[in-house]
Amino acid sequence: MNDSSPAPEEFGGLGIVVPQRITLDAPLLLDCGRTLAQHELMVETYGRLNADRSNAILICHALSGDHHAAGFHAAGDRKPGWWDNCIGPGRPIDTDRFFVVCLNNLGGCRGSTGPGTINPDSGKHWGPDFPIVTVRDWVRSQALLADHLGIRQWAAGIGGSLGGMQIMQWAIDLPERIRHAIVIAAAPKLSAQNIAFNEIARQAILSDPEFHDGHFYEHGTVPSRGLKLARMLGHITYLSDEAMRAKFGRVLRGGHMQFNYEVEFEVESYLRYQGQQFVDRFDANTYLLMTKALDYFDPARDYSDDLVAALSHASARFFVLAFEADWRFSPERSREIVQALVAAGKNVSYALIESQLGHDDFLMPLPEYHQLLRAYLNRVALEVGA
Amino acid sequence: MNDSSPAPEEFGGLGIVVPQRITLDAPLLLDCGRTLAQHELMVETYGRLNADRSNAILICHALSGDHHAAGFHAAGDRKPGWWDNCIGPGRPIDTDRFFVVCLNNLGGCRGSTGPGTINPDSGKHWGPDFPIVTVRDWVRSQALLADHLGIRQWAAGIGGSLGGMQIMQWAIDLPERIRHAIVIAAAPKLSAQNIAFNEIARQAILSDPEFHDGHFYEHGTVPSRGLKLARMLGHITYLSDEAMRAKFGRVLRGGHMQFNYEVEFEVESYLRYQGQQFVDRFDANTYLLMTKALDYFDPARDYSDDLVAALSHASARFFVLAFEADWRFSPERSREIVQALVAAGKNVSYALIESQLGHDDFLMPLPEYHQLLRAYLNRVALEVGA
């Protein structure tokens, strides 16, 4: 870090935050039928838990997220946590009022027990032997974490995309433990097209010769080609056609056709860069497992495919947000959730945010979006005396 | 063929058709600056050229198409040509009135000169040394074919998707040689999102270890993993979200979660099957080259990015058709063509066809679609005395 650069704290956020590794010793029975005797989760917390432990907010991450939601890990870090624009003192998720908890999910690759950690039974990497976990499993694991932290009920659970699905599942499976469910840019289940994108991503990884049936750790390699393709494909679904047009257009590097397969259009350069960055930070087995958790998510399945019946168990108040430009989980998908909640007689607010970027808008500091979150969470804070 | 099966002729189509290999000896200067001294095209023709050679229709194929547009090659064939439902005696493109010409484009992999044929200079497969051709190059090649067949002016040129782009280019580059331009499910140029999909398909092929920098022929292998992924990805863009939902839903094979990465959802089975089929019939170098021709297509580029100026050169009458459910080249993209034609003072008809399937609708026998084509081509036939 250059000595004249401002310290991260000067930007008004959380400054330096310290992740902790928490071991949960209670056995965890998974949907697949297997049991984990214990597991570890990487966790970050921001703000202070109040005396009656009523001001805790759970943040659930999406496909490629982790526990590092806000602040910096070190003074020299180029980037803060993935939702730093929304979490911090005076920010919409206000750490002066709330105790905010974010974790790397079970099966993740940022330190929580997952395919890339060591299986105590074998002394080797779990790799493909790590169980495929579901959103329900994550809720169970997160409930053990809440127990560990002494949190009986979350003031609110908040998540975007796959994170929003976890919040829905919390409200259905453990209704008494979540007061408000804030579900952002999500869907009640994946469409066949959503599954199709995930399947191609998985096939790219599975068919990479460096994948070695998931045992690539022992071969000292990574299926970088497959993982790169998977991430490039993901990026197409995170941006709207319009946003790509505005961002990249059809600009040719050098201004003329090259007649080869090198990077030529700006969008190609962007995708290759994003793909390569991802390979350097993400685990292929975790990517497979996360996409499968997405595909499996379908809380209505346990209730004869009746989403209204599933949501009738919830006692949380809901705030559902969608983004105009999002075509991965379009506003129509959020409205399916809202309509089922209305039909189940639940308390629900819905906001459709004007946006341009696409699915990724849920990570952006759009003024309307942040004002709505701020106003909603202000009421939550007053309720719990925070 | 089972002896009791009806012969293809009994279905009312063209019956058995015979492709021909035509050698074009005139030098062909390509956009990349290289010249092919001669080239061969695989061609099928249906119907009879009339005495004044005025009733010829050119059919241009899309990304993965070929010269076999209609009829059967042998009595035992399971499937007819790719547009058999539209071409034949009494069909919308009526071979009782028109002389229909369809070819496998230069660079293709169904017999025309391309990466998989032998380079006469080296005695080896062209492979990656085959020039990247453009839509303009195809029009030049097709014009040589028209010369060879003695056709001064096409009564109409018809094409869907990339085929429609070739028809637009004909109308701009050789206006006196095309009387009607029927442009179906096309766009004036690819969007950044369209290019992004193509780029991922190319990266899947280029990064396959079996690709061998395009020299896989000499290695006795094919980059099947990459080509399969590319095709799977293409299929996502050929079907609407709605169509996938209707066709596959979220049906789980066996009715429950398997907790592995085998085929589980119906849409996965479909995509893997389509991908595998494609590997068995298509050349990876051709796929690269075809996607690049798509990306490069931009007739306005030669006219200071002014599509109106580009189209002001056309003298053909235009019929532009789009499909409601098409999100690859949506109706908005067709309207861009129509608006530019209107601004250029051209004669243009536009039809938006009610549809469900998606981009693939242009290959379907939708009654409204075929009726409109039939009515339009009936007027064309009357004009040319066919």
PDB file of C-alpha atoms in Angstrom, chain A residues 1 22 26 42 65-66 81 88 113 128 131 141 177 206 223 247 278 287 298 330-331 355 361:
ATOM      1  CA  MET A   1       0.000   0.000   0.000  1.00  0.00           C
ATOM      2  CA  ILE A  22     -16.253 -21.519  14.412  1.00  0.00           C
ATOM      3  CA  ALA A  26     -23.538 -30.973  16.988  1.00  0.00           C
ATOM      4  CA  MET A  42     -15.872 -19.128   8.583  1.00  0.00           C
ATOM      5  CA  GLY A  65     -20.005 -15.256  -2.165  1.00  0.00           C
ATOM      6  CA  ASP A  66     -18.450 -15.851   1.212  1.00  0.00           C
ATOM      7  CA  GLY A  81     -16.215  -7.312   1.294  1.00  0.00           C
ATOM      8  CA  GLY A  88     -21.530  -0.574   7.919  1.00  0.00           C
ATOM      9  CA  THR A 113     -15.836 -27.273   5.800  1.00  0.00           C
ATOM     10  CA  PRO A 128     -16.038 -35.326  -4.648  1.00  0.00           C
ATOM     11  CA  PRO A 131     -21.889 -34.497   0.305  1.00  0.00           C
ATOM     12  CA  SER A 141     -26.081 -25.439   9.675  1.00  0.00           C
ATOM     13  CA  ARG A 177     -36.407 -18.027  14.567  1.00  0.00           C
ATOM     14  CA  LEU A 206     -16.826 -32.325 -15.150  1.00  0.00           C
ATOM     15  CA  PRO A 223      -9.803 -27.755 -13.818  1.00  0.00           C
ATOM     16  CA  LYS A 247     -20.873  -1.381 -21.356  1.00  0.00           C
ATOM     17  CA  PHE A 278     -12.498 -16.742 -10.697  1.00  0.00           C
ATOM     18  CA  TYR A 287     -19.041 -24.592  -7.785  1.00  0.00           C
ATOM     19  CA  ASP A 298     -37.876 -25.948  -4.320  1.00  0.00           C
ATOM     20  CA  SER A 330     -36.805 -11.768 -13.281  1.00  0.00           C
ATOM     21  CA  PRO A 331     -39.384  -9.675 -11.385  1.00  0.00           C
ATOM     22  CA  SER A 355     -32.374  -0.818 -12.819  1.00  0.00           C
ATOM     23  CA  ASP A 361     -28.022  -4.976  -9.500  1.00  0.00           C
TER      24      ASP A 361
END
